[in-house]
Amino acid sequence: MEFVERAVAENYRSLSLRADSTSFNGGDVSFIIVAGAMVLLMVPGLAFLYSGLARRKSALSLIWAVAASNAVGIFQWWFWGYSLAFSSSATNGYIGNLRNFGLMKVLGDPSPGSPLIPEILYSFFQMEFACVTIGILMGGIAERGRVLPAMVLTFTWMTLVYCPLACWVWGVNGWAFSWGVLDFAGGGPVEIGSGVSGLALAWVIGRRQEKELLNFRPHNVSLVCLGTFLLWFGWLGFNGGSAFGANLRAIVAIWNSMLAAAFGGMIWCIMDFRYEKHWSMVGFCSGTIAGLVAATPSSGFVHPWASVIIGIVSGASCNLATKLKFHFQIDDALDLFAEHAVGGIVGLFLNGFFGTNEVIRLDGVNTSIPGGFMDHNWKQLYIQFAYICATCSYSFFVTAALAKIIDMIPGLKLRSTPEDECLGMDEVEIGEFATDYIEIRRDVTDGLFMNSDSLSEHPVAAGDRHGRPDNQQSTMSNGNGHVHQGSDEIQHDSNGITDIKEKMRDSESS
């Protein structure tokens, strides 16, 4: 009995010594583990959002691209991504070294970002940021990009664009960090990096065929909504976890994220109603994301009342920015620039006005960092502006160069052929479909002007998952959504289309 008591006492003393030897609070560590898991949920959120926004025939390819880029991102971050972004021994201010190659020497020391959590946890949390960022970038290949070259671009882009941007503002020796830039959760590396780079990628790949641009609209608004709310949930971990502890600053960041998202969604919806006279669900989702994007750099620096203003400004600015792609003549199919780049710019710049030390010091660590205009720190405005210009320029030109180089490598051409675009990326690249059938054409107008011969020339998805029609039991959907069984009924439907065409010609001639 005495031996057991002595063993228990020794065990208790060893546990006490181990507890005293670490400065990490269990609540802080647990909070960041959960926040990182929440950020991971943003990856399927992006996949569903992109899938819903695309045409049916390319819906699954975007889910695949986001999911596969997540896997490539995890490998790159373990391999050398974390070291290039956060190695504390690099002093050049622009990119890290390979001190932490393969996560070497990354264990229980205090992290470079905060002494509240261990470095191994910090590396995991930041890895999820990188995976979400590269997932956003995959929207640039929508409906015409090949997925294998896109994965090569994923690895090189994270190495030469994302890692330097992260080092600038979050690295202990980064030039932006040393200069005093206020960027809480990634307005530069995540939002501007993905949004501006997405614009550059779309520019290099080129516009979709004109017939693919006619009457383009989301094929599944339910998926858009599902993706948006998964993103919103994950974003609370994204922004709240960037306080790196279960503290008051994290709570303020979560509150700010909720307010900016709500007001961004309402403003976008109202602006769409002014022109369309409908309360657009896609518009509400777009505005919600715009508000969350603007909250990314600002949520840990401003009071909740300021986030109301940030949500309103970001919702309006991002809505108007969707028209810029027509002036640029760049086919930014999923509005990466309007949503992420413009939203990030708004959040970063307004930090110069509304950032305050009263919020910053709530984490108990950053007690001496000044805010912006609210703290009479006038120079913060031009610091934020210069940082925005630097991240935008670097992201666009380096991404465009990378994409162009990869595109010239044999076998890695980023763009598919015009014939493949007509068939859809799901059939050509994936060999599977988001649903178990494919419409003859996505748009009603396309269906009206097809000739009857084309119906029999081109295979369509029916019972077979690879698109081979079953002559006896094939199921097809015409442009109006009516289902017909068997080849005889398909021929009957084509005759009906021919009758409609003749009536339209008669009405035009009269």
Tab-separated table of C-alpha atoms in Angstrom, residues 124-509:
chain	number	residue	atom	x	y	z
A	124	PHE	CA	-1.541	23.122	-38.580
A	125	PHE	CA	-3.776	26.177	-38.260
A	126	GLN	CA	-1.837	28.110	-40.885
A	127	MET	CA	-1.889	25.086	-43.188
A	128	GLU	CA	-5.680	25.283	-43.285
A	129	PHE	CA	-5.416	28.943	-44.338
A	130	ALA	CA	-3.156	27.954	-47.222
A	131	CYS	CA	-5.514	25.160	-48.321
A	132	VAL	CA	-8.525	27.478	-48.353
A	133	THR	CA	-6.579	30.077	-50.344
A	134	ILE	CA	-5.546	27.648	-53.062
A	135	GLY	CA	-9.105	26.324	-53.150
A	136	ILE	CA	-10.367	29.840	-53.891
A	137	LEU	CA	-7.849	30.151	-56.727
A	138	MET	CA	-9.263	27.038	-58.417
A	139	GLY	CA	-12.297	29.097	-59.378
A	140	GLY	CA	-10.122	30.650	-62.076
A	141	ILE	CA	-10.251	27.485	-64.200
A	142	ALA	CA	-14.056	27.258	-64.158
A	143	GLU	CA	-15.600	25.469	-67.152
A	144	ARG	CA	-12.513	25.437	-69.380
A	145	GLY	CA	-9.419	24.528	-67.344
A	146	ARG	CA	-7.680	21.146	-67.192
A	147	VAL	CA	-7.283	19.775	-63.698
A	148	LEU	CA	-3.825	18.111	-63.912
A	149	PRO	CA	-1.994	21.293	-64.977
A	150	ALA	CA	-4.015	23.125	-62.325
A	151	MET	CA	-2.502	20.858	-59.648
A	152	VAL	CA	1.011	21.664	-60.908
A	153	LEU	CA	0.089	25.332	-60.692
A	154	THR	CA	-1.214	24.756	-57.157
A	155	PHE	CA	2.157	23.581	-55.854
A	156	THR	CA	4.205	26.268	-57.609
A	157	TRP	CA	1.749	29.052	-56.747
A	158	MET	CA	1.799	28.208	-53.055
A	159	THR	CA	5.606	28.179	-53.144
A	160	LEU	CA	6.216	31.399	-55.066
A	161	VAL	CA	3.133	33.502	-54.281
A	162	TYR	CA	1.360	32.448	-51.091
A	163	CYS	CA	4.420	31.691	-48.963
A	164	PRO	CA	6.103	35.062	-49.679
A	165	LEU	CA	2.855	36.952	-49.031
A	166	ALA	CA	2.405	35.132	-45.709
A	167	CYS	CA	6.024	35.808	-44.773
A	168	TRP	CA	5.652	39.529	-45.481
A	169	VAL	CA	2.860	40.157	-43.008
A	170	TRP	CA	2.999	37.266	-40.506
A	171	GLY	CA	6.672	36.272	-40.417
A	172	VAL	CA	8.578	37.614	-37.411
A	173	ASN	CA	11.031	39.339	-39.794
A	174	GLY	CA	8.598	40.106	-42.634
A	175	TRP	CA	8.852	43.611	-44.042
A	176	ALA	CA	5.114	44.293	-43.733
A	177	PHE	CA	5.039	42.960	-40.164
A	178	SER	CA	8.016	45.129	-39.218
A	179	TRP	CA	6.447	48.151	-40.891
A	180	GLY	CA	3.300	47.807	-38.796
A	181	VAL	CA	0.716	46.663	-41.382
A	182	LEU	CA	-2.622	45.725	-39.805
A	183	ASP	CA	-3.783	42.447	-41.370
A	184	PHE	CA	-5.532	40.204	-38.875
A	185	ALA	CA	-6.428	36.969	-40.679
A	186	GLY	CA	-5.131	37.353	-44.223
A	187	GLY	CA	-6.500	40.236	-46.275
A	188	GLY	CA	-3.226	40.145	-48.210
A	189	PRO	CA	-2.113	36.498	-48.420
A	190	VAL	CA	-5.578	34.926	-48.516
A	191	GLU	CA	-8.004	37.401	-50.077
A	192	ILE	CA	-5.923	39.621	-52.356
A	193	GLY	CA	-3.589	36.719	-53.072
A	194	SER	CA	-6.399	34.462	-54.300
A	195	GLY	CA	-8.595	37.158	-55.866
A	196	VAL	CA	-5.954	38.971	-57.902
A	197	SER	CA	-4.228	35.706	-58.793
A	198	GLY	CA	-7.567	34.291	-59.932
A	199	LEU	CA	-7.941	37.270	-62.267
A	200	ALA	CA	-4.431	36.687	-63.656
A	201	LEU	CA	-5.120	32.965	-64.144
A	202	ALA	CA	-8.389	33.671	-65.967
A	203	TRP	CA	-6.543	36.176	-68.162
A	204	VAL	CA	-3.871	33.646	-69.155
A	205	ILE	CA	-6.375	30.827	-69.780
A	206	GLY	CA	-8.615	33.099	-71.849
A	207	ARG	CA	-12.330	33.617	-72.231
A	208	ARG	CA	-14.816	30.821	-72.641
A	209	GLN	CA	-16.434	30.456	-76.041
A	210	GLU	CA	-19.068	33.086	-76.673
A	211	LYS	CA	-21.881	30.533	-76.841
A	212	GLU	CA	-20.857	29.359	-73.357
A	213	LEU	CA	-21.249	32.906	-72.050
A	214	LEU	CA	-24.820	33.317	-73.318
A	215	ASN	CA	-27.506	32.989	-70.661
A	216	PHE	CA	-24.933	31.812	-68.108
A	217	ARG	CA	-26.397	31.328	-64.643
A	218	PRO	CA	-25.899	29.045	-61.618
A	219	HIS	CA	-27.200	25.538	-62.233
A	220	ASN	CA	-28.003	24.767	-58.561
A	221	VAL	CA	-28.762	27.598	-56.157
A	222	SER	CA	-29.280	25.128	-53.312
A	223	LEU	CA	-25.622	24.120	-53.566
A	224	VAL	CA	-24.656	27.792	-53.596
A	225	CYS	CA	-26.538	28.288	-50.325
A	226	LEU	CA	-25.083	25.152	-48.756
A	227	GLY	CA	-21.554	26.190	-49.699
A	228	THR	CA	-22.076	29.719	-48.391
A	229	PHE	CA	-23.287	28.606	-44.970
A	230	LEU	CA	-20.477	26.065	-44.643
A	231	LEU	CA	-18.059	28.880	-45.453
A	232	TRP	CA	-19.743	31.194	-42.931
A	233	PHE	CA	-19.430	28.578	-40.198
A	234	GLY	CA	-15.805	27.884	-41.029
A	235	TRP	CA	-15.016	31.588	-41.243
A	236	LEU	CA	-15.829	31.986	-37.561
A	237	GLY	CA	-12.933	29.641	-36.840
A	238	PHE	CA	-10.847	31.372	-39.497
A	239	ASN	CA	-11.201	34.830	-37.960
A	240	GLY	CA	-11.856	33.900	-34.340
A	241	GLY	CA	-8.924	31.494	-34.260
A	242	SER	CA	-6.574	34.210	-35.524
A	243	ALA	CA	-6.554	35.622	-31.977
A	244	PHE	CA	-4.650	32.382	-31.162
A	245	GLY	CA	-6.427	31.813	-27.886
A	246	ALA	CA	-9.778	31.634	-26.146
A	247	ASN	CA	-9.795	35.324	-25.271
A	248	LEU	CA	-11.888	38.468	-25.651
A	249	ARG	CA	-10.250	39.413	-28.931
A	250	ALA	CA	-11.435	36.150	-30.465
A	251	ILE	CA	-14.996	36.884	-29.350
A	252	VAL	CA	-14.852	40.383	-30.855
A	253	ALA	CA	-13.498	38.923	-34.115
A	254	ILE	CA	-16.393	36.458	-34.272
A	255	TRP	CA	-18.933	39.206	-33.579
A	256	ASN	CA	-17.371	41.397	-36.277
A	257	SER	CA	-17.497	38.521	-38.770
A	258	MET	CA	-21.190	37.973	-38.118
A	259	LEU	CA	-22.067	41.649	-38.488
A	260	ALA	CA	-20.030	42.230	-41.647
A	261	ALA	CA	-21.503	39.111	-43.276
A	262	ALA	CA	-25.082	40.057	-42.411
A	263	PHE	CA	-24.845	43.637	-43.668
A	264	GLY	CA	-22.867	42.637	-46.755
A	265	GLY	CA	-25.575	40.147	-47.706
A	266	MET	CA	-28.402	42.614	-47.170
A	267	ILE	CA	-26.743	45.407	-49.151
A	268	TRP	CA	-25.901	43.166	-52.113
A	269	CYS	CA	-29.445	41.779	-52.167
A	270	ILE	CA	-30.955	45.272	-52.118
A	271	MET	CA	-28.675	46.455	-54.921
A	272	ASP	CA	-29.657	43.473	-57.064
A	273	PHE	CA	-33.347	44.111	-56.402
A	274	ARG	CA	-32.978	47.651	-57.714
A	275	TYR	CA	-32.142	46.287	-61.175
A	276	GLU	CA	-33.797	42.875	-61.304
A	277	LYS	CA	-36.893	43.383	-59.110
A	278	HIS	CA	-36.223	40.037	-57.442
A	279	TRP	CA	-34.717	39.135	-54.073
A	280	SER	CA	-31.814	37.109	-55.395
A	281	MET	CA	-30.606	34.230	-53.208
A	282	VAL	CA	-27.333	34.098	-55.123
A	283	GLY	CA	-26.970	37.827	-54.509
A	284	PHE	CA	-27.483	37.399	-50.781
A	285	CYS	CA	-24.879	34.624	-50.671
A	286	SER	CA	-22.426	36.730	-52.674
A	287	GLY	CA	-22.864	39.689	-50.343
A	288	THR	CA	-22.437	37.484	-47.278
A	289	ILE	CA	-19.120	36.226	-48.603
A	290	ALA	CA	-18.057	39.777	-49.477
A	291	GLY	CA	-18.692	40.846	-45.882
A	292	LEU	CA	-16.745	37.877	-44.517
A	293	VAL	CA	-13.859	38.644	-46.853
A	294	ALA	CA	-13.685	42.241	-45.624
A	295	ALA	CA	-13.863	41.023	-42.019
A	296	THR	CA	-10.855	38.770	-42.577
A	297	PRO	CA	-8.225	41.516	-42.261
A	298	SER	CA	-10.264	43.762	-39.952
A	299	SER	CA	-12.214	41.636	-37.457
A	300	GLY	CA	-9.465	41.604	-34.822
A	301	PHE	CA	-8.764	45.343	-34.994
A	302	VAL	CA	-12.116	47.158	-34.970
A	303	HIS	CA	-15.162	47.638	-32.761
A	304	PRO	CA	-18.429	45.899	-33.769
A	305	TRP	CA	-20.006	49.189	-34.849
A	306	ALA	CA	-17.197	49.633	-37.376
A	307	SER	CA	-17.908	46.179	-38.814
A	308	VAL	CA	-21.404	47.359	-39.721
A	309	ILE	CA	-19.806	50.048	-41.889
A	310	ILE	CA	-17.268	47.585	-43.284
A	311	GLY	CA	-20.057	45.161	-44.207
A	312	ILE	CA	-22.056	47.865	-45.978
A	313	VAL	CA	-19.053	49.235	-47.895
A	314	SER	CA	-17.794	45.783	-48.880
A	315	GLY	CA	-21.236	44.595	-50.009
A	316	ALA	CA	-21.706	47.643	-52.225
A	317	SER	CA	-18.119	47.736	-53.520
A	318	CYS	CA	-17.963	44.051	-54.392
A	319	ASN	CA	-21.360	44.210	-56.093
A	320	LEU	CA	-20.210	47.066	-58.321
A	321	ALA	CA	-16.854	45.381	-58.914
A	322	THR	CA	-18.546	42.444	-60.666
A	323	LYS	CA	-18.865	44.763	-63.686
A	324	LEU	CA	-15.095	45.330	-63.919
A	325	LYS	CA	-14.457	42.032	-65.692
A	326	PHE	CA	-16.400	43.344	-68.687
A	327	HIS	CA	-14.116	46.383	-68.858
A	328	PHE	CA	-11.001	44.231	-68.398
A	329	GLN	CA	-12.313	41.727	-70.985
A	330	ILE	CA	-11.249	38.926	-68.625
A	331	ASP	CA	-13.589	35.985	-68.099
A	332	ASP	CA	-13.483	35.820	-64.289
A	333	ALA	CA	-16.343	33.326	-64.295
A	334	LEU	CA	-16.843	33.082	-60.512
A	335	ASP	CA	-15.954	36.712	-59.678
A	336	LEU	CA	-12.844	35.931	-57.653
A	337	PHE	CA	-11.518	39.455	-58.124
A	338	ALA	CA	-14.781	41.192	-57.244
A	339	GLU	CA	-15.442	39.065	-54.158
A	340	HIS	CA	-12.030	38.340	-52.676
A	341	ALA	CA	-9.636	40.997	-53.979
A	342	VAL	CA	-11.991	43.962	-53.646
A	343	GLY	CA	-13.358	42.724	-50.308
A	344	GLY	CA	-9.830	42.259	-48.970
A	345	ILE	CA	-8.823	45.729	-50.155
A	346	VAL	CA	-11.833	47.279	-48.411
A	347	GLY	CA	-11.103	45.511	-45.123
A	348	LEU	CA	-7.399	46.336	-45.178
A	349	PHE	CA	-7.857	50.001	-46.018
A	350	LEU	CA	-10.605	50.561	-43.463
A	351	ASN	CA	-8.261	49.146	-40.812
A	352	GLY	CA	-6.370	52.389	-41.289
A	353	PHE	CA	-9.483	54.275	-40.190
A	354	PHE	CA	-11.166	52.057	-37.607
A	355	GLY	CA	-8.331	49.959	-36.144
A	356	THR	CA	-7.847	50.603	-32.441
A	357	ASN	CA	-5.525	49.353	-29.709
A	358	GLU	CA	-8.541	49.011	-27.442
A	359	VAL	CA	-9.519	45.879	-29.401
A	360	ILE	CA	-6.007	44.681	-30.281
A	361	ARG	CA	-4.873	44.402	-26.664
A	362	LEU	CA	-7.803	42.172	-25.699
A	363	ASP	CA	-5.701	39.079	-26.429
A	364	GLY	CA	-3.335	40.026	-23.588
A	365	VAL	CA	-0.309	39.746	-25.896
A	366	ASN	CA	-0.300	42.606	-28.418
A	367	THR	CA	-0.760	45.371	-25.877
A	368	SER	CA	1.418	48.042	-27.509
A	369	ILE	CA	0.379	47.852	-31.186
A	370	PRO	CA	-1.223	51.150	-32.279
A	371	GLY	CA	-4.409	51.234	-34.325
A	372	GLY	CA	-5.180	53.643	-37.125
A	373	PHE	CA	-7.102	56.891	-37.419
A	374	MET	CA	-9.072	56.049	-34.262
A	375	ASP	CA	-5.819	56.129	-32.283
A	376	HIS	CA	-4.551	59.282	-34.062
A	377	ASN	CA	-2.048	57.134	-35.959
A	378	TRP	CA	-2.418	58.987	-39.247
A	379	LYS	CA	0.435	57.224	-41.066
A	380	GLN	CA	-1.425	53.907	-40.845
A	381	LEU	CA	-3.509	54.967	-43.842
A	382	TYR	CA	-0.581	55.136	-46.262
A	383	ILE	CA	0.997	52.023	-44.731
A	384	GLN	CA	-2.176	50.076	-45.497
A	385	PHE	CA	-2.409	51.580	-48.995
A	386	ALA	CA	1.203	50.719	-49.846
A	387	TYR	CA	0.726	47.163	-48.603
A	388	ILE	CA	-2.389	46.759	-50.768
A	389	CYS	CA	-0.491	47.957	-53.851
A	390	ALA	CA	2.434	45.627	-53.141
A	391	THR	CA	0.280	42.500	-52.659
A	392	CYS	CA	-1.894	43.227	-55.706
A	393	SER	CA	1.081	43.817	-58.021
A	394	TYR	CA	3.090	40.846	-56.817
A	395	SER	CA	0.117	38.456	-56.950
A	396	PHE	CA	-0.942	39.414	-60.471
A	397	PHE	CA	2.410	39.450	-62.243
A	398	VAL	CA	3.950	36.385	-60.571
A	399	THR	CA	0.769	34.319	-61.048
A	400	ALA	CA	0.479	35.349	-64.693
A	401	ALA	CA	4.121	34.407	-65.294
A	402	LEU	CA	3.739	31.045	-63.538
A	403	ALA	CA	0.558	30.191	-65.444
A	404	LYS	CA	2.129	31.155	-68.768
A	405	ILE	CA	5.239	29.047	-68.126
A	406	ILE	CA	3.226	25.990	-67.083
A	407	ASP	CA	0.929	26.441	-70.080
A	408	MET	CA	3.930	26.229	-72.445
A	409	ILE	CA	5.160	22.908	-71.021
A	410	PRO	CA	4.141	19.963	-73.266
A	411	GLY	CA	1.254	18.040	-71.729
A	412	LEU	CA	0.457	20.776	-69.207
A	413	LYS	CA	-1.661	23.124	-71.287
A	414	LEU	CA	-4.041	24.797	-68.844
A	415	ARG	CA	-6.947	25.199	-71.246
A	416	SER	CA	-9.047	22.435	-72.743
A	417	THR	CA	-10.078	22.312	-76.404
A	418	PRO	CA	-13.248	24.001	-77.710
A	419	GLU	CA	-14.780	20.568	-78.289
A	420	ASP	CA	-14.099	19.575	-74.687
A	421	GLU	CA	-15.668	22.792	-73.439
A	422	CYS	CA	-18.857	21.985	-75.336
A	423	LEU	CA	-18.994	18.494	-73.829
A	424	GLY	CA	-18.209	19.798	-70.348
A	425	MET	CA	-15.283	19.303	-68.000
A	426	ASP	CA	-17.097	16.575	-66.059
A	427	GLU	CA	-17.260	14.218	-69.020
A	428	VAL	CA	-13.825	15.046	-70.429
A	429	GLU	CA	-11.708	15.440	-67.288
A	430	ILE	CA	-13.482	13.465	-64.562
A	431	GLY	CA	-15.565	10.849	-66.371
A	432	GLU	CA	-18.262	11.229	-63.723
A	433	PHE	CA	-21.048	13.723	-63.162
A	434	ALA	CA	-22.438	15.719	-60.275
A	435	THR	CA	-25.812	14.099	-61.028
A	436	ASP	CA	-26.657	10.893	-62.896
A	437	TYR	CA	-27.678	12.589	-66.113
A	438	ILE	CA	-26.684	15.485	-68.386
A	439	GLU	CA	-29.097	17.777	-70.150
A	440	ILE	CA	-28.935	17.992	-73.965
A	441	ARG	CA	-28.131	21.659	-73.492
A	442	ARG	CA	-28.058	23.795	-70.356
A	443	ASP	CA	-30.022	26.672	-71.813
A	444	VAL	CA	-33.536	26.753	-73.230
A	445	THR	CA	-32.388	28.766	-76.228
A	446	ASP	CA	-29.735	26.187	-77.094
A	447	GLY	CA	-32.356	23.438	-77.024
A	448	LEU	CA	-34.692	25.367	-79.310
A	449	PHE	CA	-32.137	25.793	-82.051
A	450	MET	CA	-30.703	22.271	-82.175
A	451	ASN	CA	-31.420	20.221	-85.266
A	452	SER	CA	-32.813	16.745	-84.960
A	453	ASP	CA	-29.674	15.087	-86.376
A	454	SER	CA	-27.512	16.409	-83.560
A	455	LEU	CA	-29.644	14.545	-81.032
A	456	SER	CA	-28.634	11.197	-82.463
A	457	GLU	CA	-24.999	12.140	-83.228
A	458	HIS	CA	-23.892	13.062	-79.722
A	459	PRO	CA	-24.087	10.598	-76.808
A	460	VAL	CA	-25.773	11.778	-73.654
A	461	ALA	CA	-25.688	10.474	-70.121
A	462	ALA	CA	-28.454	8.062	-69.293
A	463	GLY	CA	-28.288	4.941	-67.174
A	464	ASP	CA	-24.560	4.505	-67.809
A	465	ARG	CA	-22.336	6.715	-65.657
A	466	HIS	CA	-19.891	7.236	-68.525
A	467	GLY	CA	-22.388	8.904	-70.817
A	468	ARG	CA	-23.395	6.009	-73.080
A	469	PRO	CA	-27.155	6.097	-73.740
A	470	ASP	CA	-29.318	3.062	-73.110
A	471	ASN	CA	-31.442	2.688	-76.267
A	472	GLN	CA	-34.278	1.002	-74.432
A	473	GLN	CA	-34.417	2.867	-71.134
A	474	SER	CA	-32.440	6.079	-71.788
A	475	THR	CA	-33.598	9.102	-69.901
A	476	MET	CA	-33.073	12.565	-71.293
A	477	SER	CA	-34.121	16.035	-70.304
A	478	ASN	CA	-34.839	18.745	-72.796
A	479	GLY	CA	-34.196	22.429	-72.212
A	480	ASN	CA	-37.531	22.841	-70.466
A	481	GLY	CA	-36.822	20.098	-67.934
A	482	HIS	CA	-39.349	17.520	-69.366
A	483	VAL	CA	-38.205	13.893	-69.228
A	484	HIS	CA	-38.676	11.487	-72.168
A	485	GLN	CA	-38.147	7.701	-72.222
A	486	GLY	CA	-36.701	5.779	-75.184
A	487	SER	CA	-35.375	6.740	-78.607
A	488	ASP	CA	-38.865	7.115	-80.207
A	489	GLU	CA	-39.821	9.783	-77.727
A	490	ILE	CA	-36.504	11.554	-78.256
A	491	GLN	CA	-37.294	11.732	-81.974
A	492	HIS	CA	-40.785	12.995	-81.160
A	493	ASP	CA	-39.292	15.710	-78.959
A	494	SER	CA	-36.921	16.794	-81.732
A	495	ASN	CA	-39.892	17.115	-84.112
A	496	GLY	CA	-41.541	19.373	-81.575
A	497	ILE	CA	-38.454	21.556	-81.480
A	498	THR	CA	-38.523	21.745	-85.284
A	499	ASP	CA	-42.173	22.900	-85.169
A	500	ILE	CA	-41.256	25.626	-82.687
A	501	LYS	CA	-38.425	26.806	-84.938
A	502	GLU	CA	-40.778	27.025	-87.944
A	503	LYS	CA	-43.332	29.033	-85.963
A	504	MET	CA	-40.605	31.425	-84.822
A	505	ARG	CA	-39.454	31.947	-88.417
A	506	ASP	CA	-43.080	32.634	-89.503
A	507	SER	CA	-43.521	35.213	-86.747
A	508	GLU	CA	-40.235	36.932	-87.666
A	509	SER	CA	-41.171	37.129	-91.372
